[in-house]
């Protein structure tokens, strides 16, 4: 009896998801007039994850190049990261940065489909280009995003905002504000539009966590490779080129189903 109630709720929820995914999502505007030569960076305070996010105007002012270098990443990933609406206040409170930068107001649902980055929240960088996978101690990523803007006065402008990293439970781990390190000049809009969709993501460290009970303490020196502390051979650095067009819809559907099942289980208890 309870099971059938749960199943019909599940069915209703699934129908809701299907109806929602058919509704066309708003699309973000591609930016081609970023100030040429502009460079800014967000340096993390380094209490846990260390490193920085450097952003530059793309060639000819087309898009924004993101270069991310991180170390000291805790083991309880995967971690997502986004541009958030507000800057971090003096006291470093990441919660005060409010929600993701979302000038098209598409909201959180459905989950970003990285094969259609224009339909994602502009600030959802890990949604568009991949999260920091579990078990990595360092992370580097380099990609050109067409929708985040370096043009002051536009809704997608983000240099007055912040970048925030999250645990899998969405708790905010660390955050930082962008600071301009090199002011740009007026763009040259006639220059040809580069169409570089290549995303390069490099992560080092063991892919799976130790299962022998010698889990790495979070007090381990930041930036060390856990493989060294467990006596294993150091892992080779992996370089994993990822196509921006790769579809993750299967995994997002799986998580939707898992979430629905989780909800149904709770109802049955
Ligand atoms: C951090 O900011 C949030 C949201 O503004 C607020 O609710 C919370 O009280 C703040 N915490 C601290 C320690 O300032
Ligand atoms: C950031 O700049 C944009 C565009 O100039 C503006 O609309 C927005 O209100 C600013 N946000 C903050 C938090 O200063
Ligand atoms: C979220 O996860 C982190 C890391 O596992 C943990 O320290 C924190 O307490 C969790 N927060 C909540 C609200 O569950
Ligand atoms: Cu976020």
XYZ file of N, CA and C and ligand atoms in Angstrom:
850
model
N 0.845 -1.207 0.000
C 0.000 0.000 0.000
C 0.869 1.242 0.000
N 1.778 1.287 0.996
C 2.708 2.420 1.033
C 3.541 2.461 -0.228
N 3.896 1.238 -0.678
C 4.734 1.155 -1.871
C 4.015 1.783 -3.059
N 2.701 1.488 -3.188
C 2.011 2.029 -4.359
C 1.870 3.546 -4.246
N 1.688 4.039 -3.028
C 1.628 5.500 -2.867
C 2.955 6.097 -3.296
N 4.051 5.466 -2.799
C 5.380 5.974 -3.140
C 5.598 5.912 -4.643
N 5.176 4.795 -5.262
C 5.403 4.660 -6.703
C 4.601 5.680 -7.491
N 3.359 5.968 -7.048
C 2.592 6.941 -7.816
C 3.177 8.342 -7.633
N 3.702 8.605 -6.422
C 4.374 9.890 -6.233
C 5.597 9.980 -7.136
N 6.313 8.861 -7.214
C 7.492 8.786 -8.061
C 7.109 9.068 -9.511
N 5.994 8.455 -9.935
C 5.529 8.665 -11.307
C 5.186 10.120 -11.548
N 4.496 10.721 -10.591
C 4.103 12.122 -10.743
C 5.337 13.012 -10.813
N 6.317 12.700 -9.944
C 7.539 13.502 -9.941
C 8.279 13.346 -11.261
N 8.317 12.105 -11.772
C 9.036 11.857 -13.019
C 8.367 12.613 -14.159
N 7.019 12.654 -14.160
C 6.300 13.391 -15.190
C 6.660 14.875 -15.101
N 6.738 15.364 -13.868
C 7.110 16.767 -13.667
C 8.479 17.058 -14.252
N 9.425 16.140 -14.011
C 10.777 16.328 -14.538
C 10.743 16.349 -16.056
N 9.971 15.393 -16.651
C 9.917 15.313 -18.109
C 9.325 16.597 -18.686
N 8.245 17.091 -18.042
C 7.605 18.299 -18.547
C 8.567 19.476 -18.462
N 9.326 19.529 -17.340
C 10.247 20.636 -17.156
C 11.362 20.604 -18.191
N 11.865 19.378 -18.516
C 12.991 19.320 -19.432
C 12.561 19.643 -20.864
N 11.244 19.640 -21.135
C 10.783 19.994 -22.474
C 10.654 21.499 -22.643
N 10.511 22.194 -21.537
C 10.392 23.647 -21.605
C 11.735 24.205 -22.062
N 11.744 25.026 -23.129
C 13.052 25.507 -23.591
C 13.704 26.406 -22.546
N 15.000 26.195 -22.356
C 15.733 27.012 -21.389
C 16.180 28.298 -22.064
N 16.275 29.385 -21.302
C 16.807 30.615 -21.902
C 18.271 30.396 -22.278
N 18.749 31.144 -23.251
C 20.150 30.986 -23.649
C 20.934 32.254 -23.328
N 22.160 32.043 -22.862
C 23.027 33.169 -22.506
C 23.614 33.785 -23.779
N 23.914 35.063 -23.697
C 24.479 35.794 -24.837
C 25.991 35.559 -24.883
N 26.511 35.209 -26.066
C 27.964 35.064 -26.222
C 28.591 36.460 -26.238
N 29.686 36.620 -25.509
C 30.328 37.932 -25.363
C 31.518 38.010 -26.318
N 31.535 39.044 -27.168
C 32.667 39.176 -28.104
C 33.320 40.554 -28.022
N 32.997 41.288 -26.959
C 33.581 42.637 -26.817
C 34.253 42.825 -25.459
N 34.869 41.770 -24.960
C 35.620 41.913 -23.709
C 36.836 42.806 -23.953
N 37.247 43.592 -22.939
C 38.418 44.462 -23.122
C 39.669 43.626 -23.400
N 40.287 43.900 -24.541
C 41.453 43.111 -24.946
C 42.594 43.309 -23.953
N 43.177 42.212 -23.529
C 44.321 42.276 -22.625
C 43.945 42.305 -21.152
N 42.651 42.361 -20.860
C 42.251 42.404 -19.449
C 42.586 41.073 -18.762
N 43.189 41.179 -17.584
C 43.501 39.986 -16.779
C 43.033 40.255 -15.350
N 42.421 39.241 -14.752
C 42.021 39.356 -13.347
C 42.259 38.008 -12.688
N 42.325 38.015 -11.370
C 42.498 36.733 -10.688
C 41.776 36.722 -9.353
N 41.394 35.501 -8.968
C 40.792 35.276 -7.654
C 41.721 34.310 -6.932
N 42.370 34.813 -5.877
C 43.326 33.992 -5.120
C 42.624 33.473 -3.879
N 42.619 32.154 -3.706
C 41.929 31.567 -2.549
C 42.699 31.876 -1.275
N 41.976 32.053 -0.140
C 42.663 32.387 1.114
C 43.610 31.275 1.575
N 43.349 30.018 1.147
C 44.314 28.947 1.398
C 44.197 28.256 2.732
N 43.057 28.372 3.420
C 42.865 27.637 4.684
C 42.699 26.156 4.404
N 42.270 25.823 3.188
C 42.109 24.419 2.797
C 42.611 24.311 1.362
N 41.710 24.398 0.383
C 42.166 24.409 -1.008
C 43.001 25.677 -1.224
N 44.139 25.506 -1.883
C 44.996 26.647 -2.219
C 44.999 26.828 -3.732
N 45.295 28.035 -4.153
C 45.459 28.245 -5.583
C 44.692 29.445 -6.066
N 44.557 29.541 -7.384
C 43.876 30.704 -7.941
C 43.189 30.407 -9.255
N 42.286 31.305 -9.591
C 41.555 31.272 -10.844
C 41.945 32.547 -11.581
N 42.622 32.380 -12.708
C 43.031 33.541 -13.502
C 42.104 33.628 -14.710
N 41.597 34.816 -14.967
C 40.718 35.003 -16.124
C 41.304 36.079 -17.029
N 41.166 35.845 -18.330
C 41.687 36.778 -19.324
C 40.671 36.920 -20.434
N 40.711 38.052 -21.059
C 39.904 38.250 -22.245
C 40.369 37.271 -23.323
N 39.432 36.614 -24.001
C 39.797 35.724 -25.103
C 40.372 36.521 -26.264
N 40.949 35.838 -27.236
C 41.533 36.515 -28.407
C 40.510 37.452 -29.040
N 40.905 38.690 -29.278
C 40.021 39.655 -29.908
C 38.837 40.050 -29.036
N 38.891 39.728 -27.739
C 37.789 40.074 -26.834
C 36.649 39.070 -26.868
N 36.893 37.940 -27.533
C 35.842 36.933 -27.661
C 35.941 35.932 -26.505
N 34.965 35.967 -25.625
C 34.931 35.028 -24.508
C 35.954 35.342 -23.435
N 35.934 34.517 -22.408
C 36.862 34.671 -21.279
C 37.615 33.366 -21.096
N 38.940 33.476 -21.074
C 39.778 32.310 -20.822
C 39.917 32.125 -19.317
N 39.599 30.941 -18.825
C 39.763 30.605 -17.407
C 40.958 29.667 -17.268
N 41.863 29.983 -16.364
C 42.978 29.092 -16.052
C 42.964 28.872 -14.549
N 42.748 27.633 -14.151
C 42.578 27.307 -12.729
C 43.681 26.353 -12.291
N 44.352 26.705 -11.205
C 45.412 25.851 -10.646
C 45.144 25.726 -9.153
N 44.891 24.494 -8.692
C 44.578 24.287 -7.281
C 45.429 23.164 -6.701
N 45.687 23.244 -5.394
C 46.355 22.158 -4.691
C 45.750 22.051 -3.297
N 46.176 21.029 -2.564
C 45.668 20.863 -1.198
C 44.191 20.549 -1.158
N 43.711 19.865 -2.193
C 42.273 19.579 -2.262
C 41.937 18.441 -1.298
N 40.935 18.625 -0.427
C 40.577 17.548 0.501
C 40.065 16.317 -0.247
N 39.957 15.203 0.466
C 39.638 13.946 -0.210
C 38.139 13.708 -0.386
N 37.299 14.506 0.268
C 35.873 14.173 0.259
C 35.090 14.860 -0.859
N 35.636 14.772 -2.066
C 34.989 15.360 -3.232
C 33.871 14.477 -3.753
N 33.369 14.682 -4.958
C 33.770 15.723 -5.903
C 33.310 17.109 -5.453
N 34.015 18.106 -5.955
C 33.729 19.494 -5.586
C 33.223 20.260 -6.803
N 32.196 21.045 -6.588
C 31.708 21.922 -7.647
C 32.199 23.340 -7.364
N 32.159 24.187 -8.368
C 32.544 25.585 -8.161
C 31.804 26.469 -9.140
N 31.533 27.676 -8.692
C 30.698 28.592 -9.476
C 31.124 30.031 -9.251
N 30.718 30.888 -10.185
C 30.768 32.330 -9.938
C 29.486 32.662 -9.188
N 29.628 33.297 -8.035
C 28.450 33.696 -7.259
C 28.183 35.195 -7.431
N 26.938 35.566 -7.161
C 26.462 36.920 -7.466
C 27.224 38.019 -6.727
N 27.425 37.820 -5.420
C 28.001 38.896 -4.614
C 29.450 38.605 -4.267
N 30.210 39.645 -3.951
C 31.583 39.415 -3.506
C 31.619 38.871 -2.075
N 32.761 38.333 -1.695
C 32.991 37.846 -0.334
C 33.251 39.068 0.544
N 32.551 39.182 1.695
C 32.833 40.327 2.576
C 34.194 40.168 3.265
N 34.611 41.222 3.922
C 35.903 41.243 4.632
C 36.099 40.038 5.549
N 35.023 39.602 6.200
C 35.159 38.495 7.162
C 35.273 37.126 6.499
N 35.270 37.078 5.163
C 35.487 35.812 4.459
C 34.291 34.874 4.427
N 33.133 35.347 4.822
C 31.927 34.503 4.896
C 31.427 34.155 3.489
N 31.679 32.909 3.070
C 31.297 32.494 1.713
C 29.783 32.468 1.519
N 29.029 32.317 2.610
C 27.566 32.278 2.480
C 27.002 33.620 2.034
N 27.731 34.681 2.307
C 27.246 36.012 1.954
C 27.347 36.298 0.452
N 27.927 35.364 -0.306
C 28.042 35.584 -1.763
C 26.745 35.260 -2.479
N 25.746 34.800 -1.725
C 24.426 34.463 -2.264
C 24.501 33.377 -3.339
N 23.647 33.455 -4.368
C 23.480 32.348 -5.328
C 24.452 32.450 -6.507
N 24.298 31.528 -7.443
C 25.140 31.521 -8.646
C 24.795 32.695 -9.560
N 25.793 33.167 -10.284
C 25.549 34.184 -11.302
C 24.655 33.559 -12.377
N 23.483 34.127 -12.546
C 22.475 33.522 -13.436
C 21.653 34.622 -14.115
N 22.299 35.397 -14.997
C 21.590 36.537 -15.597
C 20.395 36.129 -16.461
N 20.382 34.886 -16.962
C 19.219 34.457 -17.755
C 18.097 33.922 -16.857
N 18.388 33.839 -15.546
C 17.408 33.349 -14.567
C 16.852 31.980 -14.935
N 17.734 31.070 -15.376
C 17.264 29.725 -15.733
C 17.108 28.869 -14.484
N 17.713 29.260 -13.386
C 17.578 28.504 -12.137
C 18.476 27.279 -12.099
N 18.317 26.493 -11.019
C 19.181 25.324 -10.785
C 18.718 24.090 -11.554
N 17.433 24.005 -11.832
C 16.880 22.801 -12.458
C 16.352 23.114 -13.849
N 16.549 22.209 -14.829
C 17.308 20.969 -14.719
C 18.815 21.242 -14.630
N 19.540 20.206 -14.243
C 20.989 20.311 -14.121
C 21.594 20.734 -15.467
N 22.647 21.507 -15.398
C 23.357 21.971 -16.591
C 23.751 20.805 -17.496
N 23.465 20.943 -18.783
C 23.883 19.961 -19.793
C 25.108 20.559 -20.479
N 26.277 19.963 -20.227
C 27.507 20.614 -20.720
C 27.623 20.595 -22.233
N 26.770 19.832 -22.914
C 26.781 19.897 -24.377
C 26.033 21.139 -24.874
N 25.308 21.809 -23.965
C 24.595 23.049 -24.328
C 24.936 24.126 -23.299
N 26.205 24.556 -23.257
C 26.639 25.476 -22.190
C 25.863 26.797 -22.186
N 25.342 27.196 -23.351
C 24.592 28.451 -23.407
C 23.303 28.378 -22.597
N 22.845 27.143 -22.296
C 21.610 26.995 -21.517
C 21.874 26.824 -20.024
N 23.148 26.817 -19.626
C 23.476 26.649 -18.207
C 23.505 28.018 -17.533
N 23.490 28.003 -16.202
C 23.716 29.259 -15.489
C 25.094 29.762 -15.906
N 25.205 31.047 -16.215
C 26.494 31.594 -16.652
C 27.584 31.274 -15.627
N 27.226 31.332 -14.333
C 28.224 31.115 -13.290
C 28.509 29.660 -12.962
N 27.818 28.735 -13.602
C 27.971 27.312 -13.253
C 29.166 26.707 -13.994
N 30.360 27.085 -13.560
C 31.572 26.662 -14.271
C 31.785 25.156 -14.184
N 31.584 24.557 -13.000
C 31.798 23.103 -12.914
C 30.715 22.352 -13.681
N 29.522 22.921 -13.779
C 28.475 22.290 -14.590
C 28.873 22.275 -16.056
N 29.436 23.370 -16.531
C 29.788 23.481 -17.952
C 31.089 22.760 -18.293
N 32.062 22.766 -17.370
C 33.411 22.283 -17.729
C 33.908 21.142 -16.848
N 33.097 20.687 -15.917
C 33.472 19.529 -15.107
C 33.841 19.904 -13.685
N 33.434 19.047 -12.758
C 33.736 19.248 -11.336
C 35.147 18.739 -11.046
N 35.606 19.029 -9.848
C 36.898 18.526 -9.365
C 36.618 17.133 -8.817
N 37.139 16.112 -9.478
C 36.731 14.760 -9.118
C 37.322 14.332 -7.782
N 36.659 13.366 -7.185
C 37.023 12.853 -5.863
C 38.407 12.211 -5.894
N 39.157 12.435 -4.837
C 40.432 11.745 -4.691
C 41.615 12.442 -5.346
N 41.415 13.632 -5.893
C 42.509 14.373 -6.518
C 43.048 15.399 -5.520
N 44.373 15.529 -5.471
C 44.946 16.526 -4.560
C 45.225 17.836 -5.283
N 45.394 17.749 -6.596
C 45.604 18.977 -7.375
C 44.632 18.977 -8.542
N 44.396 20.151 -9.046
C 43.441 20.296 -10.159
C 43.912 21.440 -11.024
N 43.914 21.230 -12.321
C 44.137 22.370 -13.194
C 43.191 22.267 -14.367
N 42.665 23.382 -14.770
C 41.715 23.408 -15.870
C 41.931 24.687 -16.656
N 41.675 24.596 -17.938
C 41.861 25.729 -18.831
C 40.767 25.665 -19.884
N 39.964 26.685 -19.957
C 38.891 26.674 -20.960
C 38.456 28.089 -21.303
N 37.836 28.201 -22.476
C 37.293 29.481 -22.925
C 35.788 29.445 -22.726
N 35.281 30.344 -21.915
C 33.829 30.428 -21.708
C 33.325 31.634 -22.485
N 32.236 31.430 -23.227
C 31.732 32.509 -24.092
C 30.731 33.429 -23.408
N 30.263 33.062 -22.222
C 29.092 33.744 -21.662
C 29.362 34.624 -20.451
N 30.432 34.320 -19.716
C 30.800 35.174 -18.592
C 31.412 36.444 -19.184
N 31.063 37.600 -18.645
C 31.452 38.855 -19.286
C 32.463 39.655 -18.471
N 33.401 40.259 -19.200
C 34.373 41.185 -18.598
C 33.997 42.627 -18.909
N 32.780 42.805 -19.453
C 32.300 44.139 -19.818
C 31.436 44.687 -18.685
N 31.945 45.687 -17.999
C 31.225 46.283 -16.882
C 29.874 46.819 -17.343
N 28.880 46.669 -16.499
C 27.558 47.194 -16.850
C 26.637 46.155 -17.464
N 27.161 44.980 -17.792
C 26.306 43.915 -18.330
C 25.976 42.927 -17.214
N 24.855 42.247 -17.344
C 24.396 41.344 -16.285
C 25.350 40.191 -16.028
N 26.059 39.750 -17.075
C 26.971 38.607 -16.930
C 28.367 39.039 -16.477
N 28.542 40.351 -16.216
C 29.839 40.842 -15.710
C 30.118 40.213 -14.358
N 31.363 39.747 -14.153
C 31.608 39.007 -12.902
C 32.833 39.473 -12.120
N 33.547 40.498 -12.587
C 34.761 40.877 -11.857
C 34.461 41.583 -10.532
N 33.203 41.966 -10.319
C 32.784 42.514 -9.021
C 32.122 41.435 -8.165
N 32.334 40.181 -8.534
C 31.642 39.082 -7.832
C 32.691 38.118 -7.265
N 32.354 36.841 -7.101
C 33.268 35.916 -6.420
C 33.199 34.529 -7.040
N 34.170 33.712 -6.666
C 34.131 32.297 -7.053
C 34.069 31.489 -5.761
N 33.230 30.458 -5.762
C 32.969 29.675 -4.549
C 33.106 28.183 -4.875
N 33.790 27.463 -3.980
C 33.961 26.005 -4.121
C 33.105 25.316 -3.068
N 32.502 24.181 -3.476
C 31.558 23.487 -2.600
C 31.933 22.029 -2.363
N 31.597 21.529 -1.170
C 31.597 20.093 -0.893
C 30.420 19.470 -1.640
N 30.400 18.112 -1.749
C 29.264 17.464 -2.417
C 27.922 17.815 -1.766
N 27.911 18.098 -0.456
C 26.658 18.471 0.208
C 26.348 19.963 0.057
N 27.057 20.638 -0.823
C 26.842 22.054 -1.176
C 27.408 23.037 -0.158
N 27.868 22.553 0.990
C 28.520 23.455 1.946
C 29.679 24.149 1.232
N 29.864 25.421 1.529
C 30.898 26.194 0.843
C 32.248 25.990 1.536
N 33.247 25.517 0.792
C 34.571 25.230 1.360
C 35.413 26.487 1.422
N 35.470 27.189 0.307
C 36.333 28.366 0.221
C 35.808 29.268 -0.885
N 36.243 30.518 -0.855
C 35.738 31.479 -1.833
C 36.719 32.646 -1.948
N 36.666 33.361 -3.036
C 37.555 34.513 -3.235
C 36.933 35.475 -4.231
N 37.366 36.718 -4.128
C 36.904 37.749 -5.058
C 37.876 37.879 -6.221
N 37.362 38.351 -7.345
C 38.218 38.661 -8.490
C 38.833 40.043 -8.300
N 40.100 40.167 -8.701
C 40.781 41.464 -8.676
C 41.428 41.652 -10.033
N 41.256 42.815 -10.612
C 41.874 43.088 -11.917
C 43.369 43.294 -11.725
N 44.185 42.542 -12.467
C 45.641 42.689 -12.365
C 46.204 43.420 -13.570
N 45.438 43.461 -14.645
C 45.875 44.177 -15.841
C 44.641 44.685 -16.582
N 44.458 45.987 -16.581
C 43.284 46.554 -17.252
C 43.435 46.373 -18.762
N 42.364 46.120 -19.425
C 42.428 45.916 -20.876
C 42.160 47.199 -21.628
N 42.057 47.055 -22.932
C 41.707 48.190 -23.787
C 40.480 47.818 -24.598
N 39.937 48.801 -25.307
C 38.722 48.559 -26.078
C 38.927 47.390 -27.036
N 37.889 46.595 -27.192
C 38.024 45.427 -28.064
C 38.037 45.809 -29.534
N 38.421 44.861 -30.356
C 38.403 45.019 -31.812
C 37.366 44.052 -32.334
N 36.102 44.493 -32.369
C 35.022 43.556 -32.661
C 35.091 42.932 -34.049
N 35.882 43.506 -34.966
C 35.929 42.934 -36.310
C 36.792 41.678 -36.372
N 37.582 41.438 -35.339
C 38.450 40.259 -35.405
C 37.634 38.977 -35.452
N 38.220 37.981 -36.091
C 37.470 36.745 -36.310
C 37.201 36.048 -34.979
N 36.089 35.369 -34.964
C 35.652 34.680 -33.761
C 36.328 33.315 -33.721
N 37.091 33.089 -32.672
C 37.698 31.761 -32.563
C 36.630 30.814 -32.046
N 36.719 29.590 -32.432
C 35.682 28.637 -32.051
C 36.309 27.475 -31.307
N 37.131 27.832 -30.342
C 37.894 26.819 -29.623
C 37.081 26.250 -28.473
N 36.597 25.037 -28.673
C 35.786 24.390 -27.640
C 36.620 23.482 -26.756
N 37.934 23.477 -26.979
C 38.741 22.499 -26.258
C 38.830 22.846 -24.782
N 38.613 21.858 -23.961
C 38.712 22.026 -22.523
C 39.813 21.089 -22.051
N 40.750 21.596 -21.316
C 41.800 20.728 -20.802
C 41.702 20.698 -19.285
N 41.583 19.523 -18.765
C 41.494 19.373 -17.311
C 42.566 18.386 -16.888
N 43.390 18.779 -15.952
C 44.437 17.889 -15.470
C 44.272 17.707 -13.978
N 44.302 16.488 -13.522
C 44.198 16.241 -12.097
C 45.271 15.233 -11.726
N 45.874 15.403 -10.576
C 46.862 14.434 -10.131
C 46.405 13.817 -8.826
N 46.991 12.687 -8.507
C 46.621 11.998 -7.276
C 45.908 10.714 -7.609
N 45.685 9.899 -6.591
C 45.051 8.602 -6.828
C 43.617 8.797 -7.266
N 43.171 7.937 -8.157
C 41.808 8.052 -8.639
C 40.837 7.500 -7.606
N 41.242 6.436 -6.912
C 40.338 5.898 -5.894
C 40.973 6.073 -4.514
N 40.126 6.139 -3.513
C 40.624 6.321 -2.166
C 41.078 4.991 -1.606
N 42.017 5.006 -0.651
C 42.467 3.749 -0.052
C 41.298 3.051 0.634
N 41.229 1.737 0.524
C 40.125 1.008 1.133
C 40.608 0.146 2.288
N 41.887 0.302 2.677
C 42.448 -0.555 3.715
C 42.334 0.054 5.101
N 41.525 1.095 5.227
C 41.315 1.664 6.549
C 42.363 2.680 6.956
N 43.356 2.887 6.126
C 44.380 3.868 6.464
C 44.049 5.191 5.788
N 42.780 5.562 5.850
C 42.338 6.788 5.177
C 43.216 7.966 5.558
N 43.392 8.838 4.625
C 44.280 9.958 4.853
C 43.614 10.935 5.812
N 44.322 11.303 6.815
C 43.793 12.286 7.747
C 43.733 13.641 7.060
N 42.723 14.408 7.399
C 42.640 15.727 6.780
C 43.753 16.627 7.316
N 44.467 16.143 8.348
C 45.585 16.909 8.872
C 46.869 16.647 8.082
N 46.792 15.771 7.055
C 47.973 15.507 6.236
C 48.450 16.818 5.626
N 49.760 16.953 5.413
C 50.259 18.219 4.876
C 49.550 18.564 3.574
N 49.112 19.770 3.484
C 48.365 20.201 2.319
C 49.254 20.148 1.094
N 48.703 19.598 0.040
C 49.438 19.579 -1.218
C 50.212 18.292 -1.444
N 50.278 17.415 -0.432
C 50.987 16.169 -0.663
C 50.073 15.176 -1.336
N 50.681 14.243 -2.012
C 49.932 13.224 -2.705
C 49.682 12.086 -1.729
N 48.419 11.734 -1.462
C 48.135 10.676 -0.491
C 48.836 9.366 -0.841
N 49.118 9.117 -2.123
C 49.775 7.871 -2.497
C 51.114 7.751 -1.779
N 51.773 8.883 -1.540
C 53.066 8.838 -0.880
C 52.898 8.497 0.599
N 51.827 8.962 1.212
C 51.666 8.721 2.637
C 51.152 7.315 2.904
N 50.662 6.616 1.880
C 50.204 5.254 2.109
C 51.228 4.253 1.595
N 52.391 4.701 1.232
C 53.452 3.798 0.817
C 53.331 3.337 -0.614
N 52.330 3.780 -1.312
C 52.184 3.399 -2.715
C 53.121 4.207 -3.582
N 53.293 3.757 -4.798
C 54.115 4.516 -5.729
C 53.387 5.808 -6.063
N 54.114 6.881 -6.245
C 53.437 8.124 -6.615
C 52.666 7.924 -7.923
N 51.473 8.437 -7.949
C 50.687 8.286 -9.170
C 51.237 9.185 -10.246
N 51.218 8.712 -11.468
C 51.623 9.597 -12.562
C 50.585 10.696 -12.730
N 51.033 11.821 -13.168
C 50.079 12.889 -13.441
C 49.239 12.474 -14.632
N 47.974 12.650 -14.512
C 47.108 12.286 -15.635
C 46.694 13.525 -16.386
N 46.732 13.467 -17.701
C 46.218 14.567 -18.485
C 45.026 14.044 -19.248
N 43.923 14.704 -19.052
C 42.674 14.176 -19.582
C 41.965 15.256 -20.376
N 42.222 15.307 -21.684
C 41.503 16.316 -22.473
C 40.023 15.956 -22.539
N 39.191 16.913 -22.335
C 37.752 16.670 -22.327
C 37.117 17.566 -23.369
N 36.291 17.001 -24.187
C 35.574 17.816 -25.162
C 34.440 18.543 -24.471
N 34.321 19.820 -24.752
C 33.243 20.589 -24.129
C 31.882 20.040 -24.542
N 31.845 19.369 -25.680
C 30.572 18.870 -26.188
C 30.127 17.564 -25.555
N 30.939 16.991 -24.668
C 30.580 15.706 -24.082
C 29.257 15.818 -23.332
N 28.425 14.826 -23.482
C 27.119 14.880 -22.835
C 27.143 14.128 -21.520
N 26.581 14.724 -20.508
C 26.509 14.083 -19.202
C 25.071 13.800 -18.828
N 24.212 13.759 -19.856
C 22.790 13.635 -19.527
C 22.484 12.316 -18.846
N 23.247 11.254 -19.184
C 22.973 9.972 -18.548
C 23.188 10.071 -17.046
N 24.331 10.655 -16.658
C 24.603 10.712 -15.232
C 23.640 11.660 -14.530
N 23.229 12.734 -15.227
C 22.303 13.628 -14.534
C 20.935 12.973 -14.390
N 20.528 12.179 -15.389
C 19.258 11.457 -15.245
C 19.380 10.467 -14.097
N 20.537 9.813 -14.013
C 20.726 8.841 -12.941
C 20.577 9.517 -11.588
N 21.149 10.724 -11.477
C 21.055 11.370 -10.175
C 19.634 11.848 -9.899
N 18.924 12.235 -10.958
C 17.520 12.621 -10.757
C 16.740 11.418 -10.239
N 16.937 10.251 -10.892
C 16.225 9.040 -10.479
C 16.620 8.675 -9.053
N 17.937 8.796 -8.750
C 18.397 8.467 -7.401
C 17.737 9.386 -6.378
N 17.626 10.664 -6.729
C 17.012 11.615 -5.805
C 15.536 11.274 -5.595
N 14.871 10.908 -6.696
C 13.455 10.560 -6.588
C 13.284 9.308 -5.739
N 14.152 8.309 -5.977
C 14.069 7.083 -5.190
C 14.317 7.383 -3.722
N 15.304 8.281 -3.473
C 15.611 8.667 -2.098
C 14.375 9.272 -1.447
N 13.686 10.144 -2.183
C 12.476 10.760 -1.654
C 11.412 9.725 -1.385
N 11.276 8.758 -2.317
C 10.269 7.714 -2.150
C 10.581 6.850 -0.943
N 11.873 6.538 -0.758
C 12.279 5.721 0.394
C 11.879 6.413 1.693
N 12.106 7.736 1.727
C 11.803 8.457 2.958
C 10.300 8.411 3.243
N 9.510 8.494 2.196
C 8.072 8.441 2.385
C 7.642 7.083 2.922
N 8.364 6.036 2.527
C 7.980 4.685 2.918
C 8.379 4.377 4.361
N 9.275 5.149 4.921
C 9.754 4.832 6.276
C 8.821 5.402 7.358
C 27.398 34.601 6.776
O 26.453 35.118 5.853
C 25.168 34.530 5.957
C 24.341 35.056 4.803
O 24.423 36.441 4.713
C 24.577 34.851 7.322
O 23.307 34.264 7.450
C 25.504 34.306 8.397
O 25.022 34.687 9.661
C 26.916 34.858 8.201
N 27.799 34.209 9.157
C 28.742 34.880 9.788
C 29.602 34.073 10.700
O 28.931 36.086 9.638
C 28.342 43.947 -10.660
O 28.326 44.660 -11.885
C 27.105 44.507 -12.621
C 27.314 45.168 -13.965
O 28.016 46.358 -13.873
C 25.960 45.099 -11.817
O 24.755 44.926 -12.539
C 25.884 44.372 -10.492
O 24.887 44.952 -9.681
C 27.205 44.425 -9.755
N 27.124 43.573 -8.607
C 27.744 43.837 -7.450
C 27.553 42.841 -6.368
O 28.432 44.830 -7.305
C 29.267 18.870 4.396
O 30.408 18.063 4.131
C 31.594 18.483 4.829
C 32.735 17.615 4.338
O 32.407 16.263 4.312
C 31.358 18.376 6.328
O 32.515 18.805 7.026
C 30.168 19.241 6.689
O 29.888 19.101 8.071
C 28.951 18.868 5.887
N 27.888 19.828 6.158
C 26.634 19.470 6.361
C 25.671 20.582 6.605
O 26.274 18.293 6.324
Cu 28.397 27.805 -5.861
